Amino acid sequence: DTGVSQNPRHKITKRGQNVTFRCDPISEHNRLYWYRQTLGQGPEFLTYFQNEAQLEKSRLLSDRFSAERPKGSFSTLEIQRTEQGDSAMYLCASSLRTSGRRRETQYFGPGTRLLVL
Amino acid sequence: TQLLEQSPQFLSIQEGENLTVYCNSSSVFSSLQWYRQEPGEGPVLLVTVVTGGEVKKLKRLTFQFGDARKDSSLHITAAQPGDTGLYLCAAFQGGSEKLVFGKGTKLTVNP
Protein backbone atom coordinates (compact mmCIF):
# COMPACT_ATOMS: atom_id res chain seq x y z
CA ASP A 1 0.00 0.00 0.00
CA THR A 2 1.61 3.27 -1.09
CA GLY A 3 -0.98 5.64 0.40
CA VAL A 4 -0.66 7.88 3.44
CA SER A 5 -0.30 5.88 6.63
CA GLN A 6 -0.86 6.99 10.20
CA ASN A 7 0.05 5.38 13.50
CA PRO A 8 -1.43 4.55 15.84
CA ARG A 9 -4.96 4.25 14.49
CA HIS A 10 -6.43 4.61 17.95
CA LYS A 11 -5.11 6.12 21.16
CA ILE A 12 -6.74 6.30 24.58
CA THR A 13 -4.97 8.41 27.17
CA LYS A 14 -5.62 10.07 30.47
CA ARG A 15 -5.92 13.82 30.82
CA GLY A 16 -2.56 15.43 31.37
CA GLN A 17 -0.55 12.81 29.49
CA ASN A 18 1.48 13.53 26.35
CA VAL A 19 0.74 11.74 23.09
CA THR A 20 2.57 11.57 19.77
CA PHE A 21 1.17 10.56 16.40
CA ARG A 22 3.09 9.68 13.28
CA CYS A 23 2.26 10.25 9.62
CA ASP A 24 4.06 8.70 6.66
CA PRO A 25 3.11 10.50 3.46
CA ILE A 26 3.10 9.15 -0.06
CA SER A 27 6.80 8.75 -0.78
CA GLU A 28 7.39 11.41 -3.43
CA HIS A 29 5.08 14.00 -1.87
CA ASN A 30 6.79 17.14 -0.61
CA ARG A 31 3.82 18.66 1.23
CA LEU A 32 2.27 17.27 4.39
CA TYR A 33 -0.79 18.57 6.22
CA TRP A 34 -2.38 17.93 9.61
CA TYR A 35 -6.12 18.34 10.22
CA ARG A 36 -8.36 17.67 13.19
CA GLN A 37 -11.93 16.39 12.91
CA THR A 38 -14.40 16.30 15.78
CA LEU A 39 -17.72 14.49 15.76
CA GLY A 40 -20.24 16.06 13.41
CA GLN A 41 -17.71 18.42 11.86
CA GLY A 42 -15.57 18.49 8.76
CA PRO A 43 -11.78 18.39 9.09
CA GLU A 44 -10.13 21.60 10.36
CA PHE A 45 -6.69 22.62 9.19
CA LEU A 46 -3.93 22.61 11.81
CA THR A 47 -0.63 23.04 9.97
CA TYR A 48 1.35 22.11 6.90
CA PHE A 49 4.93 21.49 5.81
CA GLN A 50 6.73 21.82 2.55
CA ASN A 51 9.65 19.43 2.86
CA GLU A 52 10.93 20.06 6.40
CA ALA A 53 9.71 23.66 6.66
CA GLN A 54 6.51 24.36 8.60
CA LEU A 55 4.87 27.03 6.45
CA GLU A 56 1.50 27.69 8.06
CA LYS A 57 -0.08 27.10 11.46
CA SER A 58 -3.71 27.52 12.44
CA ARG A 59 -4.76 29.40 15.54
CA LEU A 60 -6.28 26.05 16.59
CA LEU A 61 -2.72 24.83 17.17
CA SER A 62 -2.21 25.90 20.76
CA ASP A 63 1.21 25.90 22.42
CA ARG A 64 0.50 22.37 23.68
CA PHE A 65 0.65 21.14 20.09
CA SER A 66 3.86 20.75 18.14
CA ALA A 67 4.45 19.23 14.74
CA GLU A 68 7.73 18.30 13.12
CA ARG A 69 8.93 16.92 9.85
CA PRO A 70 12.68 16.70 10.49
CA LYS A 71 13.87 15.08 7.27
CA GLY A 72 11.07 16.13 5.01
CA SER A 73 9.57 12.65 5.00
CA PHE A 74 7.45 11.44 7.93
CA SER A 75 5.90 13.86 10.41
CA THR A 76 4.97 13.71 14.07
CA LEU A 77 2.27 15.60 15.91
CA GLU A 78 2.70 15.83 19.67
CA ILE A 79 0.08 17.00 22.13
CA GLN A 80 1.34 17.82 25.61
CA ARG A 81 -0.80 17.82 28.74
CA THR A 82 -3.81 16.47 26.89
CA GLU A 83 -7.28 17.77 27.70
CA GLN A 84 -10.64 16.14 27.11
CA GLY A 85 -11.31 18.71 24.39
CA ASP A 86 -8.41 17.26 22.42
CA SER A 87 -10.46 14.12 21.75
CA ALA A 88 -10.83 13.99 17.96
CA MET A 89 -9.68 12.27 14.79
CA TYR A 90 -6.29 13.61 13.69
CA LEU A 91 -5.88 13.37 9.93
CA CYS A 92 -2.74 13.67 7.88
CA ALA A 93 -2.67 14.42 4.16
CA SER A 94 0.08 14.77 1.60
CA SER A 95 0.45 16.29 -1.84
CA LEU A 96 3.05 16.89 -4.50
CA ARG A 97 3.74 20.55 -5.05
CA THR A 98 4.83 21.30 -8.58
CA SER A 99 5.40 24.55 -10.39
CA GLY A 100 2.35 26.41 -11.56
CA ARG A 101 -0.65 27.97 -9.87
CA ARG A 102 -3.01 25.03 -9.77
CA ARG A 103 -3.49 23.56 -6.27
CA GLU A 104 -2.57 19.92 -6.09
CA THR A 105 -4.78 17.14 -4.70
CA GLN A 106 -4.36 16.30 -1.03
CA TYR A 107 -4.48 12.58 -0.23
CA PHE A 108 -5.65 11.74 3.25
CA GLY A 109 -4.55 8.99 5.59
CA PRO A 110 -6.97 6.93 7.71
CA GLY A 111 -6.47 9.14 10.76
CA THR A 112 -5.61 8.58 14.41
CA ARG A 113 -8.59 8.63 16.73
CA LEU A 114 -7.68 10.10 20.12
CA LEU A 115 -9.80 9.72 23.23
CA VAL A 116 -8.76 11.65 26.31
CA LEU A 117 -10.36 10.35 29.51
CA THR B 1 -13.07 33.10 7.12
CA GLN B 2 -15.19 31.72 4.31
CA LEU B 3 -17.90 29.35 5.44
CA LEU B 4 -19.12 26.36 3.51
CA GLU B 5 -22.68 25.44 4.42
CA GLN B 6 -23.82 21.94 3.54
CA SER B 7 -27.38 20.72 3.46
CA PRO B 8 -29.03 18.58 4.48
CA GLN B 9 -26.93 17.57 7.45
CA PHE B 10 -28.43 14.05 7.49
CA LEU B 11 -30.18 12.09 4.78
CA SER B 12 -31.60 8.57 5.02
CA ILE B 13 -33.08 7.05 1.88
CA GLN B 14 -33.99 3.70 0.37
CA GLU B 15 -31.88 1.95 -2.22
CA GLY B 16 -32.81 3.09 -5.73
CA GLU B 17 -33.85 6.62 -4.79
CA ASN B 18 -32.25 9.76 -6.17
CA LEU B 19 -30.86 12.52 -3.99
CA THR B 20 -29.15 15.89 -4.14
CA VAL B 21 -26.92 17.49 -1.52
CA TYR B 22 -25.78 21.09 -1.53
CA CYS B 23 -22.74 23.17 -0.63
CA ASN B 24 -23.22 26.93 -0.40
CA SER B 25 -21.13 29.95 0.46
CA SER B 26 -21.14 33.70 0.12
CA SER B 27 -17.55 33.54 -1.14
CA VAL B 28 -16.33 32.93 -4.67
CA PHE B 29 -13.94 30.02 -5.14
CA SER B 30 -11.40 29.27 -7.81
CA SER B 31 -12.27 25.60 -7.34
CA LEU B 32 -14.30 23.35 -5.07
CA GLN B 33 -13.77 19.74 -4.08
CA TRP B 34 -16.09 16.95 -3.01
CA TYR B 35 -14.90 14.16 -0.72
CA ARG B 36 -16.53 11.05 0.68
CA GLN B 37 -15.54 9.78 4.09
CA GLU B 38 -16.45 6.40 5.53
CA PRO B 39 -16.54 5.80 9.30
CA GLY B 40 -13.07 5.51 10.79
CA GLU B 41 -11.34 6.51 7.56
CA GLY B 42 -9.94 9.64 6.00
CA PRO B 43 -11.75 11.61 3.27
CA VAL B 44 -11.31 10.43 -0.31
CA LEU B 45 -11.43 12.96 -3.11
CA LEU B 46 -14.29 12.40 -5.58
CA VAL B 47 -13.98 15.40 -7.86
CA THR B 48 -12.67 18.94 -8.25
CA VAL B 49 -14.80 21.48 -10.10
CA VAL B 50 -13.09 24.55 -11.46
CA THR B 51 -15.20 26.39 -14.03
CA GLY B 52 -18.47 28.17 -13.24
CA GLY B 53 -21.38 26.11 -14.55
CA GLU B 54 -19.21 23.03 -14.89
CA VAL B 55 -20.87 19.62 -14.66
CA LYS B 56 -18.82 16.50 -13.96
CA LYS B 57 -20.11 12.94 -13.88
CA LEU B 58 -18.63 10.03 -11.99
CA LYS B 59 -20.78 6.97 -12.74
CA ARG B 60 -24.06 7.67 -10.88
CA LEU B 61 -22.73 10.85 -9.26
CA THR B 62 -23.20 14.24 -10.96
CA PHE B 63 -21.40 17.30 -9.62
CA GLN B 64 -22.27 20.85 -10.59
CA PHE B 65 -20.43 24.08 -9.87
CA GLY B 66 -22.63 27.18 -9.74
CA ASP B 67 -22.27 29.80 -12.44
CA ALA B 68 -20.97 32.32 -9.90
CA ARG B 69 -18.62 29.73 -8.35
CA LYS B 70 -20.18 30.19 -4.90
CA ASP B 71 -22.08 26.93 -4.64
CA SER B 72 -22.09 23.34 -5.77
CA SER B 73 -24.38 20.33 -5.76
CA LEU B 74 -23.93 16.58 -5.82
CA HIS B 75 -26.69 14.45 -7.31
CA ILE B 76 -26.73 10.68 -6.90
CA THR B 77 -28.95 8.60 -9.15
CA ALA B 78 -30.32 5.24 -8.00
CA ALA B 79 -28.47 5.29 -4.70
CA GLN B 80 -26.93 2.06 -3.43
CA PRO B 81 -25.94 1.01 0.12
CA GLY B 82 -22.31 1.41 -0.93
CA ASP B 83 -22.94 5.16 -1.34
CA THR B 84 -23.40 5.44 2.43
CA GLY B 85 -20.93 7.87 3.96
CA LEU B 86 -20.17 11.47 4.87
CA TYR B 87 -20.02 13.75 1.85
CA LEU B 88 -17.84 16.79 2.38
CA CYS B 89 -17.26 19.83 0.22
CA ALA B 90 -14.03 21.78 0.58
CA ALA B 91 -12.27 24.78 -0.91
CA PHE B 92 -8.95 26.53 -0.49
CA GLN B 93 -9.11 29.59 1.74
CA GLY B 94 -7.97 32.72 -0.01
CA GLY B 95 -4.42 32.45 -1.27
CA SER B 96 -3.39 29.88 1.33
CA GLU B 97 -2.87 26.15 1.02
CA LYS B 98 -5.44 25.59 3.76
CA LEU B 99 -8.44 23.49 2.77
CA VAL B 100 -11.65 24.58 4.47
CA PHE B 101 -14.35 21.93 4.79
CA GLY B 102 -18.09 22.06 5.29
CA LYS B 103 -19.64 19.99 8.07
CA GLY B 104 -20.76 17.40 5.60
CA THR B 105 -23.93 15.53 4.71
CA LYS B 106 -24.22 12.13 6.35
CA LEU B 107 -25.94 9.85 3.85
CA THR B 108 -27.42 6.48 4.73
CA VAL B 109 -28.78 4.29 1.95
CA ASN B 110 -30.93 1.47 3.30
CA PRO B 111 -31.21 -1.80 1.36
Coordinates of C-alpha atoms in Angstrom, one line a residue:
Chain A
D1 CA 0.0 0.0 0.0
T2 CA 1.6 3.3 -1.1
G3 CA -1.0 5.6 0.4
V4 CA -0.7 7.9 3.4
S5 CA -0.3 5.9 6.6
Q6 CA -0.9 7.0 10.2
N7 CA 0.0 5.4 13.5
P8 CA -1.4 4.5 15.8
R9 CA -5.0 4.2 14.5
H10 CA -6.4 4.6 17.9
K11 CA -5.1 6.1 21.2
I12 CA -6.7 6.3 24.6
T13 CA -5.0 8.4 27.2
K14 CA -5.6 10.1 30.5
R15 CA -5.9 13.8 30.8
G16 CA -2.6 15.4 31.4
Q17 CA -0.5 12.8 29.5
N18 CA 1.5 13.5 26.4
V19 CA 0.7 11.7 23.1
T20 CA 2.6 11.6 19.8
F21 CA 1.2 10.6 16.4
R22 CA 3.1 9.7 13.3
C23 CA 2.3 10.2 9.6
D24 CA 4.1 8.7 6.7
P25 CA 3.1 10.5 3.5
I26 CA 3.1 9.1 -0.1
S27 CA 6.8 8.8 -0.8
E28 CA 7.4 11.4 -3.4
H29 CA 5.1 14.0 -1.9
N30 CA 6.8 17.1 -0.6
R31 CA 3.8 18.7 1.2
L32 CA 2.3 17.3 4.4
Y33 CA -0.8 18.6 6.2
W34 CA -2.4 17.9 9.6
Y35 CA -6.1 18.3 10.2
R36 CA -8.4 17.7 13.2
Q37 CA -11.9 16.4 12.9
T38 CA -14.4 16.3 15.8
L39 CA -17.7 14.5 15.8
G40 CA -20.2 16.1 13.4
Q41 CA -17.7 18.4 11.9
G42 CA -15.6 18.5 8.8
P43 CA -11.8 18.4 9.1
E44 CA -10.1 21.6 10.4
F45 CA -6.7 22.6 9.2
L46 CA -3.9 22.6 11.8
T47 CA -0.6 23.0 10.0
Y48 CA 1.4 22.1 6.9
F49 CA 4.9 21.5 5.8
Q50 CA 6.7 21.8 2.6
N51 CA 9.7 19.4 2.9
E52 CA 10.9 20.1 6.4
A53 CA 9.7 23.7 6.7
Q54 CA 6.5 24.4 8.6
L55 CA 4.9 27.0 6.5
E56 CA 1.5 27.7 8.1
K57 CA -0.1 27.1 11.5
S58 CA -3.7 27.5 12.4
R59 CA -4.8 29.4 15.5
L60 CA -6.3 26.0 16.6
L61 CA -2.7 24.8 17.2
S62 CA -2.2 25.9 20.8
D63 CA 1.2 25.9 22.4
R64 CA 0.5 22.4 23.7
F65 CA 0.7 21.1 20.1
S66 CA 3.9 20.7 18.1
A67 CA 4.4 19.2 14.7
E68 CA 7.7 18.3 13.1
R69 CA 8.9 16.9 9.8
P70 CA 12.7 16.7 10.5
K71 CA 13.9 15.1 7.3
G72 CA 11.1 16.1 5.0
S73 CA 9.6 12.7 5.0
F74 CA 7.4 11.4 7.9
S75 CA 5.9 13.9 10.4
T76 CA 5.0 13.7 14.1
L77 CA 2.3 15.6 15.9
E78 CA 2.7 15.8 19.7
I79 CA 0.1 17.0 22.1
Q80 CA 1.3 17.8 25.6
R81 CA -0.8 17.8 28.7
T82 CA -3.8 16.5 26.9
E83 CA -7.3 17.8 27.7
Q84 CA -10.6 16.1 27.1
G85 CA -11.3 18.7 24.4
D86 CA -8.4 17.3 22.4
S87 CA -10.5 14.1 21.7
A88 CA -10.8 14.0 18.0
M89 CA -9.7 12.3 14.8
Y90 CA -6.3 13.6 13.7
L91 CA -5.9 13.4 9.9
C92 CA -2.7 13.7 7.9
A93 CA -2.7 14.4 4.2
S94 CA 0.1 14.8 1.6
S95 CA 0.4 16.3 -1.8
L96 CA 3.1 16.9 -4.5
R97 CA 3.7 20.5 -5.1
T98 CA 4.8 21.3 -8.6
S99 CA 5.4 24.5 -10.4
G100 CA 2.3 26.4 -11.6
R101 CA -0.6 28.0 -9.9
R102 CA -3.0 25.0 -9.8
R103 CA -3.5 23.6 -6.3
E104 CA -2.6 19.9 -6.1
T105 CA -4.8 17.1 -4.7
Q106 CA -4.4 16.3 -1.0
Y107 CA -4.5 12.6 -0.2
F108 CA -5.6 11.7 3.3
G109 CA -4.6 9.0 5.6
P110 CA -7.0 6.9 7.7
G111 CA -6.5 9.1 10.8
T112 CA -5.6 8.6 14.4
R113 CA -8.6 8.6 16.7
L114 CA -7.7 10.1 20.1
L115 CA -9.8 9.7 23.2
V116 CA -8.8 11.6 26.3
L117 CA -10.4 10.4 29.5
Chain B
T1 CA -13.1 33.1 7.1
Q2 CA -15.2 31.7 4.3
L3 CA -17.9 29.3 5.4
L4 CA -19.1 26.4 3.5
E5 CA -22.7 25.4 4.4
Q6 CA -23.8 21.9 3.5
S7 CA -27.4 20.7 3.5
P8 CA -29.0 18.6 4.5
Q9 CA -26.9 17.6 7.5
F10 CA -28.4 14.1 7.5
L11 CA -30.2 12.1 4.8
S12 CA -31.6 8.6 5.0
I13 CA -33.1 7.1 1.9
Q14 CA -34.0 3.7 0.4
E15 CA -31.9 1.9 -2.2
G16 CA -32.8 3.1 -5.7
E17 CA -33.9 6.6 -4.8
N18 CA -32.3 9.8 -6.2
L19 CA -30.9 12.5 -4.0
T20 CA -29.2 15.9 -4.1
V21 CA -26.9 17.5 -1.5
Y22 CA -25.8 21.1 -1.5
C23 CA -22.7 23.2 -0.6
N24 CA -23.2 26.9 -0.4
S25 CA -21.1 29.9 0.5
S26 CA -21.1 33.7 0.1
S27 CA -17.5 33.5 -1.1
V28 CA -16.3 32.9 -4.7
F29 CA -13.9 30.0 -5.1
S30 CA -11.4 29.3 -7.8
S31 CA -12.3 25.6 -7.3
L32 CA -14.3 23.4 -5.1
Q33 CA -13.8 19.7 -4.1
W34 CA -16.1 17.0 -3.0
Y35 CA -14.9 14.2 -0.7
R36 CA -16.5 11.1 0.7
Q37 CA -15.5 9.8 4.1
E38 CA -16.5 6.4 5.5
P39 CA -16.5 5.8 9.3
G40 CA -13.1 5.5 10.8
E41 CA -11.3 6.5 7.6
G42 CA -9.9 9.6 6.0
P43 CA -11.8 11.6 3.3
V44 CA -11.3 10.4 -0.3
L45 CA -11.4 13.0 -3.1
L46 CA -14.3 12.4 -5.6
V47 CA -14.0 15.4 -7.9
T48 CA -12.7 18.9 -8.2
V49 CA -14.8 21.5 -10.1
V50 CA -13.1 24.5 -11.5
T51 CA -15.2 26.4 -14.0
G52 CA -18.5 28.2 -13.2
G53 CA -21.4 26.1 -14.5
E54 CA -19.2 23.0 -14.9
V55 CA -20.9 19.6 -14.7
K56 CA -18.8 16.5 -14.0
K57 CA -20.1 12.9 -13.9
L58 CA -18.6 10.0 -12.0
K59 CA -20.8 7.0 -12.7
R60 CA -24.1 7.7 -10.9
L61 CA -22.7 10.9 -9.3
T62 CA -23.2 14.2 -11.0
F63 CA -21.4 17.3 -9.6
Q64 CA -22.3 20.8 -10.6
F65 CA -20.4 24.1 -9.9
G66 CA -22.6 27.2 -9.7
D67 CA -22.3 29.8 -12.4
A68 CA -21.0 32.3 -9.9
R69 CA -18.6 29.7 -8.4
K70 CA -20.2 30.2 -4.9
D71 CA -22.1 26.9 -4.6
S72 CA -22.1 23.3 -5.8
S73 CA -24.4 20.3 -5.8
L74 CA -23.9 16.6 -5.8
H75 CA -26.7 14.4 -7.3
I76 CA -26.7 10.7 -6.9
T77 CA -28.9 8.6 -9.2
A78 CA -30.3 5.2 -8.0
A79 CA -28.5 5.3 -4.7
Q80 CA -26.9 2.1 -3.4
P81 CA -25.9 1.0 0.1
G82 CA -22.3 1.4 -0.9
D83 CA -22.9 5.2 -1.3
T84 CA -23.4 5.4 2.4
G85 CA -20.9 7.9 4.0
L86 CA -20.2 11.5 4.9
Y87 CA -20.0 13.8 1.8
L88 CA -17.8 16.8 2.4
C89 CA -17.3 19.8 0.2
A90 CA -14.0 21.8 0.6
A91 CA -12.3 24.8 -0.9
F92 CA -9.0 26.5 -0.5
Q93 CA -9.1 29.6 1.7
G94 CA -8.0 32.7 0.0
G95 CA -4.4 32.4 -1.3
S96 CA -3.4 29.9 1.3
E97 CA -2.9 26.1 1.0
K98 CA -5.4 25.6 3.8
L99 CA -8.4 23.5 2.8
V100 CA -11.7 24.6 4.5
F101 CA -14.4 21.9 4.8
G102 CA -18.1 22.1 5.3
K103 CA -19.6 20.0 8.1
G104 CA -20.8 17.4 5.6
T105 CA -23.9 15.5 4.7
K106 CA -24.2 12.1 6.4
L107 CA -25.9 9.9 3.8
T108 CA -27.4 6.5 4.7
V109 CA -28.8 4.3 2.0
N110 CA -30.9 1.5 3.3
P111 CA -31.2 -1.8 1.4

